[in-house]
Coordinates of C-alpha atoms in Angstrom, one line a residue:
Chain A
M1 CA -94.9 1.5 -116.2
D2 CA -92.3 4.3 -116.6
D3 CA -94.7 6.4 -114.6
S4 CA -94.6 4.1 -111.6
L5 CA -90.8 3.9 -111.7
F6 CA -90.6 7.7 -111.8
N7 CA -93.0 7.9 -108.9
S8 CA -91.0 5.5 -106.8
L9 CA -87.7 7.3 -107.6
S10 CA -89.1 10.7 -106.8
T11 CA -90.7 9.5 -103.6
E12 CA -87.3 8.1 -102.6
L13 CA -85.7 11.4 -103.5
R14 CA -88.1 13.3 -101.3
R15 CA -88.1 10.9 -98.4
G16 CA -84.9 12.1 -97.0
T17 CA -85.9 15.7 -97.1
L18 CA -89.1 15.2 -95.0
T19 CA -87.4 15.3 -91.7
L20 CA -85.7 18.6 -92.6
A21 CA -89.0 20.0 -93.8
V22 CA -90.7 19.1 -90.6
L23 CA -87.9 20.4 -88.4
S24 CA -87.9 23.7 -90.3
Q25 CA -91.6 24.3 -89.4
L26 CA -91.2 23.6 -85.7
Q27 CA -89.4 26.8 -84.7
K28 CA -92.8 27.7 -83.3
P29 CA -95.1 25.1 -81.6
Q30 CA -97.3 23.3 -84.1
Y31 CA -99.8 20.4 -83.7
G32 CA -100.2 17.7 -86.3
Y33 CA -102.8 19.1 -88.5
S34 CA -101.5 22.7 -88.5
L35 CA -98.1 21.3 -89.5
V36 CA -99.7 19.4 -92.4
Q37 CA -101.4 22.6 -93.6
L38 CA -98.2 24.6 -93.2
L39 CA -96.3 22.1 -95.3
E40 CA -99.0 21.8 -97.9
R41 CA -99.1 25.6 -98.3
N42 CA -95.4 25.4 -99.2
G43 CA -96.0 22.6 -101.7
I44 CA -94.7 19.7 -99.5
A45 CA -97.3 16.9 -99.6
M46 CA -96.7 14.5 -96.8
E47 CA -98.6 11.3 -96.0
Q48 CA -100.4 11.5 -92.6
S49 CA -99.2 8.0 -91.9
T50 CA -95.7 9.2 -92.2
L51 CA -96.0 12.5 -90.3
Y52 CA -97.4 11.3 -87.0
P53 CA -94.9 8.5 -86.5
L54 CA -92.1 10.9 -87.6
L55 CA -93.1 13.5 -85.0
R56 CA -93.1 10.8 -82.3
R57 CA -89.6 9.6 -83.5
L58 CA -88.2 13.1 -83.4
E59 CA -89.5 13.4 -79.8
K60 CA -87.9 10.1 -78.9
Q61 CA -84.6 11.4 -80.4
E62 CA -85.1 14.5 -78.2
L63 CA -85.0 16.9 -81.2
V64 CA -88.5 18.2 -80.3
T65 CA -90.5 18.4 -77.1
S66 CA -94.2 18.0 -76.9
S67 CA -97.0 19.3 -74.7
W68 CA -100.7 18.7 -74.6
D69 CA -102.9 21.8 -74.8
T70 CA -106.3 21.1 -73.3
T71 CA -107.6 24.7 -73.2
E72 CA -109.3 24.5 -76.5
S73 CA -112.4 22.5 -77.5
R74 CA -110.3 19.5 -78.4
P75 CA -106.9 18.5 -76.8
R76 CA -104.0 19.0 -79.1
K77 CA -100.4 17.8 -78.9
Y78 CA -98.0 20.6 -79.7
Y79 CA -94.4 20.0 -80.9
V80 CA -91.6 22.5 -80.9
L81 CA -87.8 22.2 -81.5
S82 CA -85.7 21.6 -78.4
E83 CA -82.3 23.3 -78.0
Y84 CA -80.6 20.1 -79.3
G85 CA -83.1 20.1 -82.1
K86 CA -82.2 23.6 -83.1
E87 CA -78.6 22.7 -83.2
I88 CA -79.2 19.6 -85.4
F89 CA -81.6 21.5 -87.6
G90 CA -78.9 24.2 -88.2
Q91 CA -76.4 21.5 -89.2
L92 CA -78.9 19.7 -91.4
K93 CA -79.8 23.0 -93.1
N94 CA -76.2 23.8 -93.9
E95 CA -75.8 20.3 -95.2
W96 CA -78.8 20.6 -97.4
E97 CA -77.7 24.0 -98.8
K98 CA -74.3 22.5 -99.6
T99 CA -75.8 19.4 -101.2
S100 CA -78.3 21.3 -103.3
Q101 CA -75.6 23.7 -104.5
E102 CA -73.5 20.8 -105.5
L103 CA -76.3 19.1 -107.3
Y104 CA -77.3 22.3 -108.9
N105 CA -73.8 22.6 -110.3
L106 CA -73.8 19.0 -111.4
L107 CA -77.2 19.3 -113.2
K108 CA -76.3 22.6 -114.8
G109 CA -73.0 21.1 -116.0
E110 CA -75.1 18.6 -118.0
G111 CA -76.1 21.6 -120.2
P112 CA -79.5 22.4 -121.7
D113 CA -78.3 21.5 -125.2
E114 CA -78.0 17.8 -124.2
L115 CA -81.7 17.7 -123.2
D116 CA -84.2 17.5 -126.0
Chain B
M1 CA -118.5 2.0 -82.2
N2 CA -118.0 4.6 -84.9
L3 CA -115.5 4.3 -87.7
I4 CA -113.0 6.6 -86.0
D5 CA -112.9 4.5 -82.9
L6 CA -112.5 1.4 -84.9
Y7 CA -109.7 2.9 -86.9
I8 CA -107.8 4.1 -83.8
G9 CA -108.4 0.7 -82.2
E10 CA -106.9 -1.0 -85.3
V11 CA -103.8 1.2 -85.0
T12 CA -103.3 1.0 -81.2
R13 CA -103.8 -2.7 -80.8
R14 CA -100.6 -3.1 -82.8
L15 CA -98.6 -0.9 -80.4
P16 CA -97.1 -1.4 -77.0
E17 CA -99.5 -0.8 -74.1
K18 CA -97.7 2.2 -72.7
N19 CA -97.9 4.3 -75.8
R20 CA -101.5 3.5 -76.7
Q21 CA -103.4 6.1 -74.9
D22 CA -101.2 9.0 -76.0
I23 CA -101.2 8.0 -79.6
A24 CA -104.9 7.3 -79.6
L25 CA -105.6 10.8 -78.3
E26 CA -103.3 12.5 -80.8
L27 CA -104.7 10.5 -83.7
R28 CA -108.3 11.3 -82.7
S29 CA -107.5 15.0 -82.4
A30 CA -105.7 14.9 -85.8
I31 CA -108.6 13.1 -87.5
E32 CA -111.2 15.5 -86.0
D33 CA -109.0 18.4 -87.2
M34 CA -109.3 17.1 -90.7
L35 CA -113.1 16.7 -90.6
P36 CA -115.5 19.4 -91.4
E37 CA -118.3 20.5 -89.0
D38 CA -120.9 17.8 -88.6
P39 CA -119.2 15.3 -90.8
S40 CA -121.1 12.7 -92.9
E41 CA -119.9 9.1 -93.0
Q42 CA -118.5 9.8 -96.4
D43 CA -116.3 12.6 -94.9
V44 CA -115.0 10.3 -92.2
K45 CA -114.2 7.6 -94.8
E46 CA -112.2 10.1 -96.9
V47 CA -110.2 11.3 -93.9
L48 CA -109.5 7.7 -92.8
A49 CA -108.4 6.9 -96.4
E50 CA -106.0 9.7 -96.2
M51 CA -104.6 8.4 -92.9
G52 CA -103.9 5.1 -94.7
N53 CA -103.8 1.5 -93.7
P54 CA -103.8 1.2 -89.9
A55 CA -101.1 -1.5 -90.1
V56 CA -98.8 0.8 -92.0
L57 CA -99.4 3.7 -89.6
A58 CA -98.8 1.4 -86.6
S59 CA -95.6 0.1 -88.1
G60 CA -94.4 3.7 -88.5
Y61 CA -94.8 4.1 -84.7
R62 CA -93.0 0.9 -83.9
D63 CA -89.4 0.9 -84.6
K64 CA -89.4 -2.8 -85.3
P65 CA -88.9 -3.9 -88.9
M66 CA -91.8 -5.0 -91.1
H67 CA -89.8 -7.9 -92.5
L68 CA -88.6 -11.2 -91.2
I69 CA -85.0 -11.0 -92.5
G70 CA -83.7 -7.7 -93.7
P71 CA -80.9 -6.6 -96.0
R72 CA -78.3 -6.7 -93.2
Y73 CA -78.7 -10.5 -92.7
F74 CA -80.2 -11.7 -96.0
D75 CA -76.9 -12.6 -97.6
L76 CA -75.6 -14.4 -94.6
Y77 CA -79.0 -16.2 -94.3
I78 CA -78.8 -17.4 -98.0
S79 CA -75.2 -18.5 -97.6
L80 CA -75.9 -20.5 -94.5
L81 CA -79.0 -22.1 -96.2
K82 CA -76.8 -23.2 -99.1
L83 CA -74.2 -24.6 -96.8
I84 CA -76.5 -26.4 -94.3
L85 CA -79.2 -27.7 -96.6
P86 CA -77.0 -30.2 -98.6
I87 CA -75.4 -31.4 -95.4
A88 CA -78.7 -32.0 -93.7
I89 CA -80.2 -33.8 -96.7
T90 CA -77.1 -36.0 -97.2
V91 CA -77.0 -37.0 -93.5
T92 CA -80.8 -37.7 -93.6
L93 CA -80.5 -39.9 -96.7
I94 CA -77.6 -41.8 -95.2
V95 CA -79.6 -42.5 -92.0
V96 CA -82.7 -43.5 -94.0
I97 CA -80.7 -45.9 -96.2
V98 CA -78.8 -47.5 -93.3
V99 CA -82.0 -47.9 -91.2
A100 CA -83.8 -49.4 -94.3
I101 CA -81.1 -51.9 -95.0
F102 CA -80.6 -53.0 -91.4
T103 CA -84.3 -53.4 -90.7
N104 CA -85.0 -55.3 -93.9
S105 CA -86.5 -58.5 -92.7
G106 CA -85.9 -60.3 -96.0
E107 CA -89.6 -60.8 -96.4
T108 CA -90.0 -58.2 -99.0
T109 CA -88.2 -58.3 -102.4
I110 CA -85.4 -56.0 -103.2
I111 CA -87.7 -54.1 -105.6
D112 CA -90.4 -53.5 -103.1
A113 CA -87.8 -52.5 -100.5
T114 CA -86.2 -50.1 -103.0
V115 CA -89.6 -48.5 -103.8
S116 CA -90.5 -48.0 -100.2
L117 CA -87.0 -46.8 -99.5
I118 CA -87.3 -44.1 -102.2
G119 CA -90.6 -42.9 -100.7
D120 CA -89.0 -42.8 -97.3
A121 CA -86.0 -41.0 -98.6
I122 CA -88.0 -38.3 -100.3
S123 CA -90.3 -37.6 -97.4
A124 CA -87.3 -37.6 -94.9
S125 CA -85.4 -35.2 -97.2
V126 CA -88.3 -32.8 -97.5
N127 CA -88.8 -33.0 -93.8
A128 CA -85.1 -32.3 -93.1
A129 CA -85.1 -29.4 -95.6
M130 CA -88.2 -27.9 -93.9
Q131 CA -86.6 -28.2 -90.5
V132 CA -83.4 -26.5 -91.6
F133 CA -85.4 -23.8 -93.3
F134 CA -87.6 -23.2 -90.3
W135 CA -84.9 -23.2 -87.6
L136 CA -82.4 -21.2 -89.6
T137 CA -85.0 -18.6 -90.5
L138 CA -86.2 -18.3 -86.9
V139 CA -82.6 -18.0 -85.5
I140 CA -81.6 -15.3 -88.1
A141 CA -84.8 -13.4 -87.6
L142 CA -84.2 -13.4 -83.8
I143 CA -80.6 -12.4 -84.2
E144 CA -81.6 -9.5 -86.5
R145 CA -84.1 -8.3 -83.8
A146 CA -81.5 -8.6 -81.1
D147 CA -78.9 -6.6 -83.1
R148 CA -78.8 -3.2 -81.5
S149 CA -76.2 -1.8 -83.7
S150 CA -77.3 1.2 -85.9
S151 CA -75.2 0.1 -88.8
Q152 CA -77.0 -1.1 -91.9
A153 CA -74.0 -2.8 -93.5
P154 CA -74.6 -6.5 -94.4
M155 CA -73.1 -9.2 -92.3
T156 CA -70.6 -11.6 -93.8
M157 CA -70.1 -15.3 -92.9
N158 CA -67.8 -14.5 -90.0
S159 CA -70.6 -12.3 -88.6
K160 CA -68.6 -9.1 -89.0
E161 CA -68.9 -6.4 -91.6
W162 CA -67.0 -6.8 -94.8
T163 CA -63.4 -5.5 -95.1
P164 CA -60.9 -5.9 -98.0
D165 CA -59.1 -8.5 -95.9
D166 CA -62.0 -10.8 -96.5
L167 CA -60.9 -11.1 -100.1
K168 CA -57.9 -13.2 -98.9
E169 CA -60.4 -15.9 -97.8
V170 CA -62.0 -16.1 -101.2
V171 CA -60.8 -19.0 -103.3
Y172 CA -61.7 -18.8 -106.9
I173 CA -62.0 -22.3 -108.3
P174 CA -62.3 -23.0 -112.0
K175 CA -65.3 -25.0 -112.8
E176 CA -63.5 -28.0 -114.3
K177 CA -61.4 -28.2 -111.1
A178 CA -64.1 -27.9 -108.6
I179 CA -65.5 -30.9 -106.7
S180 CA -69.3 -30.4 -106.4
K181 CA -71.1 -31.0 -103.2
F182 CA -73.5 -33.3 -105.1
E183 CA -70.6 -35.5 -106.1
I184 CA -69.4 -35.8 -102.6
A185 CA -72.9 -36.4 -101.2
G186 CA -73.5 -39.0 -103.9
S187 CA -70.3 -40.8 -103.2
L188 CA -71.0 -40.8 -99.4
I189 CA -74.5 -42.2 -99.9
W190 CA -73.2 -44.8 -102.3
T191 CA -70.5 -45.8 -99.8
V192 CA -73.1 -46.2 -97.1
I193 CA -75.4 -48.2 -99.4
W194 CA -72.8 -50.8 -100.4
T195 CA -71.4 -51.1 -96.9
A196 CA -74.8 -51.7 -95.4
G197 CA -75.7 -53.9 -98.3
Y198 CA -72.4 -55.9 -97.9
F199 CA -73.2 -56.8 -94.3
N200 CA -76.8 -57.8 -95.2
A201 CA -76.0 -59.4 -98.5
D202 CA -77.5 -62.8 -97.5
R203 CA -80.9 -61.1 -97.1
L204 CA -80.8 -58.9 -100.2
L205 CA -78.9 -60.6 -103.0
G206 CA -79.7 -64.0 -104.3
V207 CA -82.1 -66.1 -106.3
Y208 CA -85.8 -65.3 -106.1
H209 CA -88.6 -67.6 -107.2
N210 CA -92.0 -66.5 -108.3
R211 CA -94.4 -68.8 -106.5
G212 CA -97.8 -67.2 -107.2
E213 CA -97.9 -64.9 -104.1
G214 CA -95.0 -62.6 -105.0
L215 CA -91.3 -63.4 -105.1
E216 CA -89.7 -65.8 -102.6
F217 CA -86.1 -65.6 -101.6
V218 CA -84.5 -69.0 -102.3
A219 CA -80.8 -68.8 -102.0
P220 CA -78.4 -66.0 -101.3
T221 CA -75.6 -65.4 -103.8
F222 CA -72.7 -65.2 -101.4
N223 CA -71.6 -67.1 -98.3
Q224 CA -72.3 -64.5 -95.6
D225 CA -69.6 -66.1 -93.4
V226 CA -67.0 -65.5 -96.0
L227 CA -68.1 -61.9 -96.5
L228 CA -68.1 -61.2 -92.8
S229 CA -64.6 -62.6 -92.4
Y230 CA -63.3 -59.6 -94.3
W231 CA -64.9 -57.1 -92.0
P232 CA -61.7 -55.3 -90.9
L233 CA -60.9 -54.6 -94.6
I234 CA -64.4 -53.4 -95.3
I235 CA -64.3 -51.1 -92.3
L236 CA -60.9 -49.8 -93.5
M237 CA -62.5 -49.1 -96.9
L238 CA -65.4 -47.4 -95.3
V239 CA -63.2 -45.2 -93.2
L240 CA -61.0 -44.3 -96.2
E241 CA -64.0 -43.4 -98.4
I242 CA -65.5 -41.2 -95.7
A243 CA -62.1 -39.5 -94.9
L244 CA -61.7 -38.9 -98.7
A245 CA -65.2 -37.4 -98.9
V246 CA -64.5 -35.1 -95.9
Y247 CA -61.2 -34.1 -97.3
K248 CA -62.7 -33.3 -100.8
W249 CA -65.5 -31.3 -99.1
R250 CA -62.9 -29.2 -97.2
E251 CA -60.7 -28.6 -100.2
G252 CA -63.5 -28.0 -102.7
Q253 CA -61.3 -28.7 -105.7
W254 CA -58.9 -31.2 -107.1
T255 CA -55.4 -30.6 -105.9
R256 CA -52.4 -32.9 -106.1
R257 CA -53.0 -34.0 -102.6
V258 CA -56.6 -34.8 -103.2
A259 CA -55.6 -36.7 -106.3
I260 CA -53.0 -38.8 -104.4
F261 CA -55.4 -39.5 -101.6
N262 CA -58.0 -40.5 -104.1
A263 CA -55.5 -42.8 -105.9
V264 CA -54.6 -44.5 -102.6
V265 CA -58.2 -45.1 -101.7
Q266 CA -58.9 -46.4 -105.2
I267 CA -56.0 -48.8 -105.1
V268 CA -56.8 -50.1 -101.6
S269 CA -60.5 -50.5 -102.4
T270 CA -59.8 -52.3 -105.7
G271 CA -57.3 -54.6 -104.0
I272 CA -59.8 -55.5 -101.3
I273 CA -62.6 -56.1 -103.8
V274 CA -60.4 -58.3 -106.0
L275 CA -59.2 -60.2 -102.9
I276 CA -62.8 -60.9 -101.9
L277 CA -64.1 -61.7 -105.4
T278 CA -61.3 -64.2 -106.0
N279 CA -62.1 -66.2 -102.8
S280 CA -63.2 -69.6 -104.1
K281 CA -65.6 -70.0 -101.2
L282 CA -67.3 -66.7 -101.8
V283 CA -70.3 -67.9 -103.9
N284 CA -72.9 -69.9 -102.0
Q285 CA -73.3 -73.6 -103.0
A286 CA -77.1 -73.4 -102.9
F287 CA -76.9 -70.4 -105.3
L288 CA -74.6 -72.4 -107.7
D289 CA -77.2 -75.3 -107.6
E290 CA -80.0 -72.9 -108.5
I291 CA -77.9 -71.4 -111.3
S292 CA -77.0 -74.7 -112.8
S293 CA -80.6 -75.8 -112.7
V294 CA -81.5 -72.8 -114.8
F295 CA -78.6 -72.4 -117.1
G296 CA -77.4 -76.0 -117.1
G297 CA -74.0 -75.3 -115.6
T298 CA -71.9 -72.8 -113.8
S299 CA -69.2 -72.3 -116.3
G300 CA -70.2 -68.7 -116.9
L301 CA -69.5 -67.9 -113.3
S302 CA -65.7 -67.4 -113.5
W303 CA -66.3 -65.3 -116.6
T304 CA -68.8 -63.1 -114.8
I305 CA -66.4 -62.6 -111.8
G306 CA -63.6 -61.9 -114.3
A307 CA -65.8 -59.3 -116.0
I308 CA -66.7 -57.7 -112.7
I309 CA -63.0 -57.5 -111.7
L310 CA -62.1 -56.0 -115.0
T311 CA -64.9 -53.4 -114.7
V312 CA -63.8 -52.5 -111.1
V313 CA -60.2 -52.0 -112.2
V314 CA -61.1 -50.0 -115.3
V315 CA -63.4 -47.7 -113.3
A316 CA -60.8 -47.2 -110.6
V317 CA -58.0 -46.4 -113.0
S318 CA -60.2 -44.0 -114.9
D319 CA -61.2 -42.3 -111.6
M320 CA -57.5 -42.0 -110.6
Y321 CA -56.6 -40.6 -114.0
Q322 CA -59.4 -38.0 -113.9
G323 CA -58.3 -37.0 -110.4
F324 CA -54.8 -36.2 -111.5
R325 CA -56.0 -34.6 -114.8
K326 CA -58.2 -32.2 -112.8
A327 CA -55.4 -31.6 -110.3
M328 CA -53.1 -30.5 -113.1
I329 CA -55.5 -27.8 -114.3
S330 CA -53.8 -24.6 -113.2
P331 CA -55.9 -22.3 -111.0
A332 CA -57.1 -19.1 -112.6
K333 CA -55.0 -16.1 -112.0

């Protein structure tokens, strides 16, 4: 029971970071599956059912642009950051660095001696 | 049709027409990317399992919520339900009772009529509650879908977001001082019952004889002419009682004004009841004859009327006293 609570809390904790993770990997054009692999290689596991709708939403918000590549054996949809996307990504990145620094300090302040 | 086609179909049929083709193409390419060369059915199933429930995937694509009423409107929805349900049920009960009393042909006994009335009242209340529930849910769900604002903050009763100024509207009422909605609904229903009963007393109240095939109505207790001659006073009582109920509903608690209003209504009603009960022509002669044939006389009658008057006065005085007592309780700081 504790395990499922932990899982739901940790999923919630990670959820907000997914957009940032995806944006960070779209400096160069990527298609869905290559993005999954790229993220997985960096230890970020993402549900497929979350990723594809997320990419589409980012496109709708004009943070990324997409194009179909039909030169290869199967057509693939490539996504890459737009100018606006780069700008937002920069801001989000700063925000994340600030937050993680703050949290790091908070967590460190708790002290290792209070943990068993 | 293979599994992949079926899966993509399951996703896209839940999506708007214009996006279907593009999403289908992308999903197919994504699924094929994940499959090994020359995949077995087992491989396909594993990949589809990883893609997850088509309904969930489709809901990710649609921006529409996967709930009927979300957190933004839930509190407003529950508050409105709590407000409207009691009113709807009270009004329904009143209508059912009035209709039952006025359509009573006098052929059924008061017991049968009451039993069928209770049945009607229950089914009509359930029906009214379902209607309120359905329409309110529908309206709030539609409003939520029409709400284009990006804010997630919950709505309050004035259909705006909460601000500290809303606290000024909050009245904290101590429990002993509060007037419950049940009490008001109950007194309204009771008022309606006795008024409707009063004007139909000649068909409801009287002596019944058991003559084999059920009860037979023999003689009404009261002279209906006498009862009807008091109609302006009865209407006055009715109006006063309803006004008092509405006023109590609005105030929600016993205040000095509510207690004074209540006292006025009690005094006027008691006066009218005593006036009617002491009318010497009130009781029907046929009824008196029936009574004397059973009890061998009508000497108990004046005692009975006296006891009724005493009861009415005691109840009224105690009600007035309770009203003032509750009004004196100081509101919590």
